[in-house]
Coordinates of C-alpha atoms in Angstrom, one line a residue:
M1 CA -11.5 13.7 -3.6
P2 CA -14.1 12.4 -1.1
F3 CA -18.6 11.7 -2.6
F4 CA -21.3 10.0 -0.8
F5 CA -24.5 8.4 -1.7
A6 CA -27.4 6.9 0.4
T7 CA -28.9 4.0 0.8
N8 CA -32.6 2.4 2.4
L9 CA -32.1 -0.5 5.1
D10 CA -32.0 -3.0 2.4
L11 CA -29.0 -1.7 0.8
I12 CA -30.9 0.0 -2.0
I13 CA -29.4 3.2 -3.7
T14 CA -31.5 5.9 -2.3
M15 CA -28.5 9.2 -3.2
F16 CA -25.8 9.4 -5.4
S17 CA -23.6 12.9 -5.0
K18 CA -22.0 14.4 -8.0
G19 CA -18.8 13.0 -7.2
A20 CA -19.7 9.3 -6.4
E21 CA -21.1 9.9 -10.2
K22 CA -18.1 11.7 -11.2
I23 CA -16.0 9.4 -9.3
L24 CA -17.9 5.9 -10.2
G25 CA -18.8 6.7 -13.5
Y26 CA -22.9 6.0 -13.6
T27 CA -25.7 9.0 -13.2
A28 CA -27.9 9.1 -10.1
E29 CA -30.7 7.8 -12.0
E30 CA -29.1 4.5 -13.1
V31 CA -28.3 3.3 -9.9
T32 CA -31.2 5.6 -7.6
G33 CA -34.0 2.5 -6.1
R34 CA -32.0 0.0 -8.6
C35 CA -28.4 -1.3 -7.2
T36 CA -27.3 -1.6 -4.1
S37 CA -24.5 -0.4 -2.7
S38 CA -22.0 -3.4 -2.8
H39 CA -22.4 -3.5 -6.6
F40 CA -19.3 -0.2 -6.5
L41 CA -17.3 -3.2 -4.1
D42 CA -15.8 -6.2 -4.9
A43 CA -18.1 -9.0 -4.2
Q44 CA -14.5 -11.6 -3.3
E45 CA -13.5 -8.4 -0.8
L46 CA -16.5 -8.5 0.5
E47 CA -16.7 -12.8 0.9
A48 CA -13.7 -12.5 2.5
R49 CA -14.0 -9.8 5.0
A50 CA -17.7 -11.4 6.2
A51 CA -15.9 -14.6 6.8
A52 CA -12.9 -12.9 8.8
M53 CA -16.1 -11.0 10.5
T54 CA -17.2 -13.4 11.7
L55 CA -14.6 -15.9 12.8
A56 CA -14.0 -12.7 15.0
L57 CA -17.3 -12.0 15.8
G58 CA -18.4 -16.0 16.4
R59 CA -21.7 -14.8 15.0
P60 CA -22.2 -15.0 10.8
V61 CA -22.0 -11.6 9.4
A62 CA -23.3 -11.6 5.4
P63 CA -20.9 -10.3 2.8
A64 CA -23.7 -7.2 1.9
S65 CA -23.2 -6.2 5.6
V66 CA -19.2 -5.9 6.5
V67 CA -19.9 -2.1 6.3
I68 CA -23.4 -1.9 8.2
D69 CA -22.0 -4.6 10.8
P70 CA -22.5 -3.0 14.1
S71 CA -18.9 -3.3 14.9
T72 CA -18.0 -1.2 11.9
L73 CA -20.7 1.1 11.5
G74 CA -19.0 4.6 11.9
K75 CA -15.5 3.3 11.5
K76 CA -13.2 3.7 8.6
M77 CA -12.8 1.0 6.4
E78 CA -10.3 0.4 2.7
L79 CA -12.3 -1.4 0.2
T80 CA -11.9 -1.4 -3.1
G81 CA -14.1 0.0 -5.7
I82 CA -15.2 -1.2 -9.1
R83 CA -15.8 1.6 -11.4
K84 CA -18.6 1.2 -13.8
D85 CA -15.4 1.1 -16.8
G86 CA -14.6 -2.4 -14.5
S87 CA -12.1 -0.3 -13.2
R88 CA -10.9 -0.5 -9.7
L89 CA -9.8 2.2 -7.2
T90 CA -8.9 1.5 -3.3
V91 CA -11.3 3.5 -1.0
T92 CA -11.8 4.6 2.4
V93 CA -15.5 4.4 3.3
T94 CA -17.6 4.8 6.6
V95 CA -21.1 4.3 6.7
T96 CA -23.1 5.6 9.3
A97 CA -27.0 5.3 10.0
L98 CA -29.6 7.6 9.0
M99 CA -32.6 8.2 11.3
D100 CA -35.7 9.9 10.0
A101 CA -36.9 12.8 12.6
D102 CA -38.7 10.7 14.7
G103 CA -35.3 8.8 15.2
A104 CA -35.9 5.6 13.4
H105 CA -33.5 4.3 11.3
I106 CA -33.9 4.7 7.7
G107 CA -30.7 3.7 5.7
Y108 CA -27.2 3.9 5.8
L109 CA -25.3 6.9 4.4
A110 CA -21.8 6.3 2.9
I111 CA -19.0 9.1 2.7
A112 CA -16.1 7.3 0.4
I113 CA -12.6 8.8 -0.7
D114 CA -10.6 8.2 -3.1
I115 CA -7.3 7.1 -2.5
S116 CA -5.8 5.3 -5.2
L117 CA -3.0 8.0 -6.2
E118 CA -2.0 7.9 -2.0
K119 CA -1.7 3.8 -2.7
L120 CA 0.1 4.5 -5.2
H121 CA 2.4 6.8 -3.9
E122 CA 2.9 4.6 -0.6
Q123 CA 3.3 1.6 -3.3
A124 CA 5.9 3.3 -5.0
L125 CA 7.9 4.4 -2.2
I126 CA 8.0 0.6 -0.4
S127 CA 9.2 -0.1 -3.8
G128 CA 11.9 2.2 -3.7
K129 CA 12.6 1.9 -0.2
E130 CA 13.0 -2.2 -1.1
Q131 CA 15.1 -1.3 -4.0
A132 CA 17.9 1.1 -1.5
E133 CA 18.0 -2.5 0.6
H134 CA 18.7 -4.7 -2.1
D135 CA 21.3 -2.2 -3.6
N136 CA 22.6 -1.8 -0.3
L137 CA 22.9 -5.8 0.7
A138 CA 24.9 -5.9 -3.0
K139 CA 27.3 -2.7 -2.4
R140 CA 27.9 -4.7 1.2
Q141 CA 28.8 -8.2 -0.8
F142 CA 30.8 -6.6 -3.0
L143 CA 32.4 -4.6 -0.8
A144 CA 33.7 -7.9 1.5
H145 CA 34.6 -9.6 -1.9
L146 CA 36.4 -6.5 -3.3
S147 CA 37.8 -6.1 1.0
H148 CA 38.8 -10.5 0.3
E149 CA 40.0 -10.7 -2.6
I150 CA 43.1 -7.5 -2.1
R151 CA 44.5 -8.3 1.4
P152 CA 46.4 -11.2 1.0
P153 CA 48.4 -9.3 -2.2
L154 CA 48.5 -6.1 -0.3
H155 CA 49.4 -8.4 3.3
G156 CA 52.2 -9.2 0.8
V157 CA 53.7 -5.9 -0.5
L158 CA 53.8 -4.8 2.2
G159 CA 55.7 -7.8 4.0
M160 CA 58.2 -7.6 1.4
A161 CA 58.3 -3.4 1.6
D162 CA 59.1 -4.2 5.8
I163 CA 62.1 -6.6 4.2
L164 CA 63.0 -3.9 2.4
Q165 CA 63.6 -1.5 4.7
E166 CA 65.4 -3.6 6.4
T167 CA 68.5 -4.1 4.1
E168 CA 71.4 -1.6 3.1
L169 CA 69.2 0.8 0.0
T170 CA 71.1 3.5 -1.6
P171 CA 69.5 7.1 -1.0
R172 CA 67.1 6.8 -4.4
Q173 CA 66.1 3.0 -4.1
R174 CA 65.0 4.4 -0.2
N175 CA 63.1 7.2 -1.6
M176 CA 61.3 4.8 -4.2
L177 CA 60.1 2.5 -1.4

Protein backbone atom coordinates (compact mmCIF):
# COMPACT_ATOMS: atom_id res chain seq x y z
CA MET A 1 0.00 0.00 0.00
CA PRO A 2 1.50 3.37 -0.96
CA PHE A 3 1.63 6.30 1.41
CA PHE A 4 3.24 9.71 1.35
CA PHE A 5 4.26 12.69 3.41
CA ALA A 6 5.82 16.07 2.75
CA THR A 7 8.53 17.98 4.61
CA ASN A 8 9.98 21.45 4.60
CA LEU A 9 13.65 22.05 3.77
CA ASP A 10 14.62 21.11 7.34
CA LEU A 11 12.88 17.74 6.80
CA ILE A 12 10.15 18.54 9.35
CA ILE A 13 6.87 16.86 8.42
CA THR A 14 4.39 19.33 6.93
CA MET A 15 1.83 16.87 5.56
CA PHE A 16 1.09 13.25 6.51
CA SER A 17 -1.32 11.17 4.43
CA LYS A 18 -4.06 8.88 5.76
CA GLY A 19 -2.13 5.95 4.28
CA ALA A 20 0.94 7.00 6.28
CA GLU A 21 -1.20 7.17 9.42
CA LYS A 22 -2.55 3.67 8.77
CA ILE A 23 0.81 2.06 7.97
CA LEU A 24 3.07 3.89 10.41
CA GLY A 25 0.57 4.15 13.29
CA TYR A 26 0.98 7.89 13.94
CA THR A 27 -1.69 10.49 13.44
CA ALA A 28 -0.96 13.54 11.33
CA GLU A 29 -1.37 15.69 14.45
CA GLU A 30 1.37 13.73 16.26
CA VAL A 31 4.00 14.28 13.58
CA THR A 32 3.13 17.40 11.57
CA GLY A 33 5.48 20.20 12.58
CA ARG A 34 7.07 18.00 15.26
CA CYS A 35 9.03 15.19 13.63
CA THR A 36 11.56 14.87 10.87
CA SER A 37 11.30 12.23 8.18
CA SER A 38 14.20 10.30 9.70
CA HIS A 39 11.94 9.62 12.73
CA PHE A 40 10.36 6.81 10.65
CA LEU A 41 13.62 5.30 9.39
CA ASP A 42 16.23 3.00 10.94
CA ALA A 43 19.02 5.30 12.19
CA GLN A 44 21.77 2.68 11.90
CA GLU A 45 20.76 1.92 8.32
CA LEU A 46 20.86 5.64 7.46
CA GLU A 47 24.32 5.96 9.04
CA ALA A 48 25.62 2.97 7.09
CA ARG A 49 24.18 4.30 3.82
CA ALA A 50 25.60 7.77 4.53
CA ALA A 51 29.07 6.28 5.12
CA ALA A 52 28.86 4.25 1.89
CA MET A 53 27.64 7.26 -0.08
CA THR A 54 30.42 9.44 1.41
CA LEU A 55 33.00 6.94 0.15
CA ALA A 56 31.35 6.51 -3.25
CA LEU A 57 30.72 10.20 -3.90
CA GLY A 58 33.92 11.54 -2.33
CA ARG A 59 32.02 14.12 -0.31
CA PRO A 60 30.33 13.98 3.08
CA VAL A 61 26.70 12.83 3.21
CA ALA A 62 24.86 13.22 6.50
CA PRO A 63 22.59 10.34 7.61
CA ALA A 64 19.54 12.63 7.60
CA SER A 65 20.37 13.63 4.02
CA VAL A 66 20.60 10.14 2.51
CA VAL A 67 17.15 10.27 0.91
CA ILE A 68 17.43 13.91 -0.24
CA ASP A 69 20.98 13.83 -1.55
CA PRO A 70 21.15 14.94 -5.20
CA SER A 71 22.49 11.47 -6.09
CA THR A 72 19.37 9.77 -4.69
CA LEU A 73 16.66 12.41 -5.20
CA GLY A 74 14.00 11.01 -7.50
CA LYS A 75 15.37 7.47 -7.30
CA LYS A 76 13.68 4.53 -5.61
CA MET A 77 15.45 3.39 -2.44
CA GLU A 78 14.70 0.35 -0.29
CA LEU A 79 14.76 1.29 3.40
CA THR A 80 13.69 -0.06 6.77
CA GLY A 81 10.80 1.89 8.25
CA ILE A 82 9.85 1.99 11.91
CA ARG A 83 6.23 2.13 13.04
CA LYS A 84 4.98 3.87 16.17
CA ASP A 85 4.86 0.52 17.99
CA GLY A 86 8.53 -0.09 17.12
CA SER A 87 7.84 -2.81 14.57
CA ARG A 88 9.77 -2.65 11.33
CA LEU A 89 8.68 -2.74 7.74
CA THR A 90 10.51 -2.68 4.44
CA VAL A 91 9.56 0.20 2.17
CA THR A 92 10.62 1.57 -1.16
CA VAL A 93 10.85 5.34 -0.99
CA THR A 94 11.12 7.91 -3.74
CA VAL A 95 11.74 11.49 -2.67
CA THR A 96 11.24 14.45 -4.98
CA ALA A 97 11.73 18.17 -4.47
CA LEU A 98 8.67 20.34 -3.82
CA MET A 99 8.60 23.71 -5.55
CA ASP A 100 6.34 26.68 -5.03
CA ALA A 101 4.56 28.49 -7.86
CA ASP A 102 7.68 30.59 -8.51
CA GLY A 103 9.89 27.49 -8.81
CA ALA A 104 11.60 27.98 -5.45
CA HIS A 105 12.54 24.80 -3.60
CA ILE A 106 10.32 24.62 -0.49
CA GLY A 107 10.59 21.01 0.67
CA TYR A 108 10.35 17.36 -0.25
CA LEU A 109 7.66 14.84 -1.04
CA ALA A 110 8.28 11.22 -0.06
CA ILE A 111 6.22 8.50 -1.68
CA ALA A 112 6.65 5.12 -0.02
CA ILE A 113 5.30 1.64 -0.61
CA ASP A 114 5.24 -1.05 2.07
CA ILE A 115 6.91 -4.09 0.49
CA SER A 116 7.23 -6.13 3.70
CA LEU A 117 4.94 -8.88 2.46
CA GLU A 118 6.83 -9.14 -0.83
CA LYS A 119 10.11 -9.38 1.09
CA LEU A 120 8.69 -12.19 3.25
CA HIS A 121 7.59 -14.06 0.11
CA GLU A 122 11.00 -13.47 -1.46
CA GLN A 123 12.73 -14.83 1.64
CA ALA A 124 10.42 -17.86 1.66
CA LEU A 125 11.30 -18.55 -1.99
CA ILE A 126 15.00 -18.20 -1.27
CA SER A 127 14.71 -20.53 1.74
CA GLY A 128 12.73 -23.03 -0.32
CA LYS A 129 15.33 -22.94 -3.09
CA GLU A 130 18.16 -23.43 -0.59
CA GLN A 131 16.29 -26.35 1.01
CA ALA A 132 15.68 -27.94 -2.41
CA GLU A 133 19.38 -27.57 -3.27
CA HIS A 134 20.33 -29.12 0.08
CA ASP A 135 17.88 -31.99 -0.47
CA ASN A 136 19.19 -32.56 -4.00
CA LEU A 137 22.78 -32.71 -2.72
CA ALA A 138 21.75 -35.20 -0.02
CA LYS A 139 20.00 -37.34 -2.66
CA ARG A 140 23.05 -37.30 -4.94
CA GLN A 141 25.33 -38.24 -2.04
CA PHE A 142 22.99 -41.05 -1.00
CA LEU A 143 22.80 -42.44 -4.52
CA ALA A 144 26.57 -42.23 -4.95
CA HIS A 145 27.08 -44.05 -1.66
CA LEU A 146 24.43 -46.63 -2.49
CA SER A 147 25.95 -47.21 -5.92
CA HIS A 148 29.36 -47.67 -4.36
CA GLU A 149 28.00 -50.15 -1.78
CA ILE A 150 25.94 -52.22 -4.23
CA ARG A 151 28.34 -52.41 -7.17
CA PRO A 152 30.96 -54.85 -5.72
CA PRO A 153 28.46 -57.50 -4.53
CA LEU A 154 26.48 -57.16 -7.74
CA HIS A 155 29.61 -57.73 -9.80
CA GLY A 156 30.24 -60.88 -7.78
CA VAL A 157 26.74 -62.18 -8.41
CA LEU A 158 26.97 -61.42 -12.15
CA GLY A 159 30.39 -63.08 -12.38
CA MET A 160 29.10 -66.16 -10.63
CA ALA A 161 26.09 -66.26 -12.98
CA ASP A 162 28.46 -66.13 -15.99
CA ILE A 163 30.51 -69.02 -14.59
CA LEU A 164 27.39 -71.07 -13.90
CA GLN A 165 26.12 -70.53 -17.45
CA GLU A 166 29.31 -72.06 -18.80
CA THR A 167 28.82 -75.26 -16.80
CA GLU A 168 26.52 -78.09 -17.62
CA LEU A 169 23.15 -77.49 -15.99
CA THR A 170 19.85 -79.20 -16.22
CA PRO A 171 17.15 -77.28 -18.15
CA ARG A 172 15.42 -76.54 -14.82
CA GLN A 173 18.65 -75.15 -13.26
CA ARG A 174 19.34 -73.07 -16.37
CA ASN A 175 15.79 -71.56 -16.19
CA MET A 176 16.32 -70.72 -12.53
CA LEU A 177 19.66 -69.12 -13.37
